[in-house]
Amino acid sequence: MGRLLTIIVVVWLLIGALAAWQRGYFGDDEDVSCKEFSDTALTIVAGPLNYVGVNPKVKCRTPQPSS
């Protein structure tokens, strides 16, 4: 049972990674923002749901250093 669950989770995440790749989230940008990272991670976790209309987006603000 545990092996089957592991296979399902791995396939789910691979499908999510494919969706993130198709959306162009894996670019050559060296400076990745909080929003870009979060959108990519949520797309991967959403897995096959991306293909039925789910398009996860995150509004993310990181604190700026004081001058």
Coordinates of C-alpha atoms in Angstrom, one line a residue:
M1 CA 0.0 0.0 0.0
G2 CA 2.8 2.4 0.9
R3 CA 4.6 1.7 -2.4
L4 CA 1.4 2.5 -4.4
L5 CA 0.9 5.8 -2.5
T6 CA 4.6 6.7 -3.2
I7 CA 4.1 6.0 -6.9
I8 CA 0.9 8.1 -7.1
V9 CA 2.6 11.0 -5.3
V10 CA 5.6 10.9 -7.6
V11 CA 3.5 10.8 -10.7
W12 CA 1.3 13.6 -9.4
L13 CA 4.4 15.8 -8.8
L14 CA 5.9 14.9 -12.2
I15 CA 2.6 16.0 -13.9
G16 CA 2.8 19.2 -12.0
A17 CA 6.4 19.8 -13.0
L18 CA 5.4 19.2 -16.6
A19 CA 2.7 21.8 -16.3
A20 CA 5.1 24.3 -14.7
W21 CA 7.6 23.7 -17.6
Q22 CA 4.8 24.2 -20.2
R23 CA 4.0 27.6 -18.5
G24 CA 7.6 28.6 -18.8
Y25 CA 8.3 28.8 -15.0
F26 CA 11.7 27.1 -15.5
G27 CA 13.6 30.0 -17.1
D28 CA 17.2 31.1 -16.9
D29 CA 16.5 33.9 -14.5
E30 CA 19.1 34.0 -11.8
D31 CA 17.1 36.3 -9.6
V32 CA 13.9 34.6 -8.7
S33 CA 11.2 36.5 -6.8
C34 CA 9.0 35.2 -4.0
K35 CA 6.0 35.3 -6.3
E36 CA 7.8 33.3 -9.1
F37 CA 9.0 30.7 -6.7
S38 CA 5.6 30.3 -5.0
D39 CA 3.7 30.1 -8.4
T40 CA 6.1 27.4 -9.6
A41 CA 5.9 25.4 -6.3
L42 CA 2.0 25.6 -6.2
T43 CA 1.8 24.6 -9.9
I44 CA 3.9 21.5 -9.2
V45 CA 1.9 20.6 -6.1
A46 CA -1.4 21.1 -7.9
G47 CA -0.3 18.4 -10.4
P48 CA -3.0 17.2 -12.7
L49 CA -5.4 19.8 -11.5
N50 CA -3.6 22.2 -13.7
Y51 CA -5.1 20.5 -16.7
V52 CA -8.7 21.0 -15.5
G53 CA -8.5 24.7 -15.0
V54 CA -6.5 25.3 -11.8
N55 CA -4.0 28.1 -12.2
P56 CA -2.5 28.8 -8.8
K57 CA -1.1 32.2 -8.2
V58 CA 0.4 33.8 -5.1
K59 CA 0.6 37.4 -4.0
C60 CA 3.9 37.6 -2.1
R61 CA 5.6 40.6 -0.5
T62 CA 9.0 40.3 1.1
P63 CA 10.3 42.9 3.5
Q64 CA 12.8 45.3 2.0
P65 CA 16.0 46.2 3.8
S66 CA 16.2 49.5 5.4
S67 CA 18.5 52.2 4.0

